[in-house]
Amino acid sequence: MTDDRRRSRPDERIQPARLVAFDVISAVSRDDAYANLLLPGAIAAAGLDRADAALATELCYGTLRMSGYYDRIIAIAAGRPVGQIDETVLDALRLGCHQVIGMRVADHAAVNESVALVRRYGSRSAVGFANGVLRAITRRSPDAWTRAVSEAATSADDREAALTSHPEWVLRAFRRSLAAEGRESELSDLLRADNDAPAVNFAALPGLASRPAEASPNRFSPVGFTGAGGDPDAVVTAAAGRVRVQDEGSQLVALALARARPVVPGETWLDLCAGPGGKTALLAAEALAAGAHLTANELVPARAELVRRAVAPVPLDVPVTVLDGTTVGERHPLAFDRVLVDAPCTGLGALRRRPEARWRKQPRDVAELADLQARLLDSAIAATRPGGLVAYVTCSPHLAETRAVVSAAVRRSRGRVSELDAGAVLRGIAGDGLDLGDDGERLSAQLWPHRHATDAMFIALLAVAE
Ligand SMILES: C[S@@+](CC[C@H](N)C(=O)[O-])C[C@H]1O[C@@H](n2cnc3c(N)ncnc32)[C@H](O)[C@@H]1O
């Protein structure tokens, strides 16, 4: 926000945490910025202490996550569609709405500071409008707003999408994916789980680090834990990078490739789409313990550098190449025993972590990504030796990015690859308590935030014929 846009009354103080949150929310709306990348720097630049940093995070992430719901409330309170409200004013209204409805902050603080934001960053003529809208919002209880939004919905799906703050197309995609495992009835739980901030989860690289005594083991991942206390970066630094922040589902899918069958020493492994290297680090630790070699590949040079840093704490030489993964099958045919394709995807399975991501994605992204995913998987299969294994992984449960990509690749391979029972492999790692739905015919496996408290990671394991 440039200084020349700043106007305020001399007596008008806006809490630094609110200013930071508003700046980041505006950058997301205006410049398509990523909140998770921008917020830490904005907090540091403002010199916020721990409590204010937590407040800024809640204000920013909560507002972005629930903005679909808040927009319905604002439209009713304003008597006009949000598309007719200036963007800066709308962001201030969303922030105010989150404080009144989501955080139950005292009305006067939420209203006064949001109006002050409009006075400072918006047009003067909008100040009265913003004040009126926010006062209208405070006149009804959060429950009354739930009823009002429900009544204004145009269909049952529109209602559920509004109340859980999801785009309707995402809701339908989730329903199809749950229905494919006989669990459509879990849709509402899933949508609500997306709105809970996930606990910080760690992985202790096997053979190189162990879970701190005070931490709680993960339910499913044998190397995962939560509750290490304090600042996550400090936990990672204290373990010299051999403990990493990593979702439990991400741990499970990486372990599934490494542990699907016994490793023959000297095996060669490839992580085809490795950046930023979370799964590479886990695979490197597994390769080290089993006597395998690991190569990582990543298209984007800056992300390849992150992979190098991620594997540095593992005493194993892991070459990192910077290639388009779709060409690796041609360049290195039949070269690897195990290949991980952690494919670029919509990320619809990680909405808990990326608060604005649900609004950024469009249905057309799915088709584009599915085409790239198919080419990456074909390339991975071509790069795998007879008798080898390929793991196809996404952090999206969208069927077009998951089962459809896998079954088409199996068809195209004309018998060269067949699916293994990924669910059985995961249960072998995680224990029989891992509930993977009711579809007895399916060999791939889908994890879910509401059922497993993981990101919605998908995995299929493909065996290449001898
Ligand atoms: C889902 S992320 C991988 C996450 C990673 N495995 C981890 O656990 O940290 C997908 C990665 O694929 C990369 N990518 C996209 N297109 C690619 C391509 N054609 N070839 C190789 N990598 C690609 C992206 O830059 C991104 O870093």
Short mmCIF file of C-alpha atoms in Angstrom, two decimals, residues 243-414:
data_model
loop_
_atom_site.label_atom_id
_atom_site.label_comp_id
_atom_site.label_asym_id
_atom_site.label_seq_id
_atom_site.Cartn_x
_atom_site.Cartn_y
_atom_site.Cartn_z
CA VAL A 243 12.77 -33.12 11.14
CA ARG A 244 10.57 -31.40 8.58
CA VAL A 245 7.14 -29.80 8.55
CA GLN A 246 5.07 -32.16 6.40
CA ASP A 247 1.45 -33.21 6.12
CA GLU A 248 0.78 -36.74 7.32
CA GLY A 249 -0.81 -37.69 3.99
CA SER A 250 2.27 -36.53 2.09
CA GLN A 251 4.39 -38.73 4.34
CA LEU A 252 2.19 -41.76 3.73
CA VAL A 253 2.24 -41.54 -0.07
CA ALA A 254 6.04 -41.15 -0.18
CA LEU A 255 6.47 -44.09 2.19
CA ALA A 256 4.05 -46.12 0.05
CA LEU A 257 6.43 -45.99 -2.94
CA ALA A 258 9.47 -46.77 -0.80
CA ARG A 259 7.82 -49.58 1.17
CA ALA A 260 5.40 -51.12 -1.37
CA ARG A 261 7.78 -54.05 -1.73
CA PRO A 262 11.23 -54.92 -0.35
CA VAL A 263 14.05 -52.82 -1.80
CA VAL A 264 16.88 -54.57 -3.62
CA PRO A 265 20.12 -52.72 -2.72
CA GLY A 266 21.34 -50.69 -5.68
CA GLU A 267 17.83 -49.85 -6.92
CA THR A 268 17.52 -46.49 -8.68
CA TRP A 269 14.68 -44.16 -7.75
CA LEU A 270 13.42 -40.98 -9.40
CA ASP A 271 11.26 -38.20 -7.97
CA LEU A 272 10.00 -36.69 -11.24
CA CYS A 273 8.26 -33.51 -9.99
CA ALA A 274 10.17 -32.92 -6.81
CA GLY A 275 9.91 -29.23 -5.89
CA PRO A 276 10.04 -28.05 -3.15
CA GLY A 277 11.36 -31.41 -1.99
CA GLY A 278 9.29 -32.53 1.00
CA LYS A 279 8.72 -36.02 -0.36
CA THR A 280 12.22 -36.13 -1.85
CA ALA A 281 13.73 -35.74 1.63
CA LEU A 282 11.65 -38.62 2.95
CA LEU A 283 12.51 -40.79 -0.09
CA ALA A 284 16.19 -39.89 0.36
CA ALA A 285 16.12 -41.12 3.97
CA GLU A 286 14.37 -44.32 2.87
CA ALA A 287 16.82 -44.81 -0.03
CA LEU A 288 19.78 -44.30 2.31
CA ALA A 289 18.48 -46.92 4.74
CA ALA A 290 17.73 -49.45 1.98
CA GLY A 291 20.84 -48.92 -0.16
CA ALA A 292 18.99 -47.35 -3.10
CA HIS A 293 20.04 -44.37 -5.27
CA LEU A 294 17.73 -41.38 -5.68
CA THR A 295 17.59 -38.70 -8.38
CA ALA A 296 15.23 -35.75 -8.15
CA ASN A 297 13.91 -33.69 -11.04
CA GLU A 298 12.01 -30.40 -11.11
CA LEU A 299 10.99 -28.13 -13.98
CA VAL A 300 11.40 -24.78 -12.20
CA PRO A 301 15.03 -23.92 -11.35
CA ALA A 302 14.17 -22.01 -8.15
CA ARG A 303 12.14 -24.97 -6.92
CA ALA A 304 14.97 -27.35 -7.87
CA GLU A 305 17.15 -25.28 -5.52
CA LEU A 306 14.61 -25.86 -2.74
CA VAL A 307 14.88 -29.59 -3.43
CA ARG A 308 18.68 -29.39 -3.04
CA ARG A 309 18.20 -27.69 0.32
CA ALA A 310 15.56 -30.21 1.41
CA VAL A 311 17.84 -33.21 0.78
CA ALA A 312 21.01 -31.57 2.16
CA PRO A 313 20.48 -32.94 5.71
CA VAL A 314 20.38 -36.52 4.34
CA PRO A 315 23.89 -38.00 3.93
CA LEU A 316 23.12 -39.33 0.45
CA ASP A 317 24.19 -37.88 -2.89
CA VAL A 318 20.90 -36.91 -4.57
CA PRO A 319 21.47 -35.39 -8.02
CA VAL A 320 18.79 -32.80 -8.84
CA THR A 321 18.06 -32.27 -12.55
CA VAL A 322 16.06 -29.42 -14.04
CA LEU A 323 14.08 -30.98 -16.87
CA ASP A 324 10.57 -31.02 -18.20
CA GLY A 325 9.38 -34.29 -16.66
CA THR A 326 7.36 -35.10 -19.77
CA THR A 327 10.67 -35.62 -21.64
CA VAL A 328 12.37 -37.83 -19.04
CA GLY A 329 10.87 -41.08 -20.36
CA GLU A 330 12.41 -40.40 -23.77
CA ARG A 331 15.76 -39.23 -22.37
CA HIS A 332 16.12 -42.06 -19.85
CA PRO A 333 14.02 -45.01 -21.04
CA LEU A 334 13.80 -48.02 -18.67
CA ALA A 335 16.29 -46.35 -16.29
CA PHE A 336 14.62 -46.44 -12.87
CA ASP A 337 13.22 -49.05 -10.50
CA ARG A 338 10.80 -46.71 -8.71
CA VAL A 339 9.41 -43.38 -9.91
CA LEU A 340 7.31 -40.91 -7.95
CA VAL A 341 5.05 -38.63 -10.00
CA ASP A 342 3.79 -36.09 -7.47
CA ALA A 343 2.00 -34.28 -10.24
CA PRO A 344 1.23 -30.57 -10.48
CA CYS A 345 -2.50 -30.39 -9.72
CA THR A 346 -5.29 -28.05 -8.68
CA GLY A 347 -4.40 -28.53 -5.01
CA LEU A 348 -8.10 -28.90 -4.15
CA GLY A 349 -7.05 -31.39 -1.49
CA ALA A 350 -5.05 -28.81 0.43
CA LEU A 351 -7.63 -26.04 0.81
CA ARG A 352 -7.10 -26.02 4.59
CA ARG A 353 -3.58 -24.69 4.05
CA ARG A 354 -4.11 -22.20 1.25
CA PRO A 355 -7.03 -20.08 2.29
CA GLU A 356 -7.66 -18.29 -1.00
CA ALA A 357 -6.84 -21.22 -3.30
CA ARG A 358 -10.47 -22.28 -3.62
CA TRP A 359 -11.29 -18.94 -5.28
CA ARG A 360 -8.26 -18.97 -7.55
CA LYS A 361 -8.93 -22.29 -9.29
CA GLN A 362 -11.32 -22.62 -12.21
CA PRO A 363 -12.88 -25.71 -13.83
CA ARG A 364 -10.79 -25.08 -16.97
CA ASP A 365 -7.61 -25.57 -14.86
CA VAL A 366 -8.61 -29.19 -14.32
CA ALA A 367 -8.58 -30.07 -18.02
CA GLU A 368 -5.23 -28.36 -18.61
CA LEU A 369 -3.65 -30.08 -15.62
CA ALA A 370 -5.13 -33.47 -16.50
CA ASP A 371 -3.40 -33.28 -19.89
CA LEU A 372 -0.04 -32.46 -18.25
CA GLN A 373 -0.59 -35.17 -15.62
CA ALA A 374 -1.22 -37.76 -18.34
CA ARG A 375 2.00 -36.80 -20.15
CA LEU A 376 4.02 -36.89 -16.92
CA LEU A 377 2.65 -40.30 -16.01
CA ASP A 378 3.36 -41.72 -19.48
CA SER A 379 6.89 -40.35 -19.25
CA ALA A 380 7.36 -41.90 -15.78
CA ILE A 381 6.17 -45.27 -17.05
CA ALA A 382 8.55 -45.06 -20.01
CA ALA A 383 11.43 -44.26 -17.60
CA THR A 384 10.70 -47.32 -15.43
CA ARG A 385 12.43 -50.67 -15.84
CA PRO A 386 10.50 -53.90 -16.33
CA GLY A 387 9.44 -55.05 -12.86
CA GLY A 388 9.59 -51.48 -11.53
CA LEU A 389 7.03 -49.35 -9.73
CA VAL A 390 5.44 -45.97 -10.40
CA ALA A 391 3.51 -43.98 -7.77
CA TYR A 392 1.10 -41.41 -9.18
CA VAL A 393 0.18 -38.86 -6.51
CA THR A 394 -1.89 -35.67 -6.39
CA CYS A 395 -3.02 -33.38 -3.60
CA SER A 396 -6.37 -33.17 -5.32
CA PRO A 397 -9.29 -35.58 -5.04
CA HIS A 398 -10.83 -34.41 -8.33
CA LEU A 399 -11.58 -37.60 -10.28
CA ALA A 400 -10.38 -36.05 -13.54
CA GLU A 401 -6.93 -35.59 -11.95
CA THR A 402 -6.88 -38.91 -10.14
CA ARG A 403 -8.61 -42.09 -11.25
CA ALA A 404 -9.27 -40.87 -14.80
CA VAL A 405 -5.57 -40.08 -15.38
CA VAL A 406 -4.50 -43.44 -14.01
CA SER A 407 -7.03 -45.61 -15.84
CA ALA A 408 -6.29 -43.86 -19.15
CA ALA A 409 -2.53 -44.42 -18.64
CA VAL A 410 -3.12 -48.10 -17.85
CA ARG A 411 -5.20 -48.40 -21.05
CA ARG A 412 -2.58 -46.60 -23.14
CA SER A 413 0.18 -48.88 -21.80
CA ARG A 414 -1.49 -51.90 -23.50
#
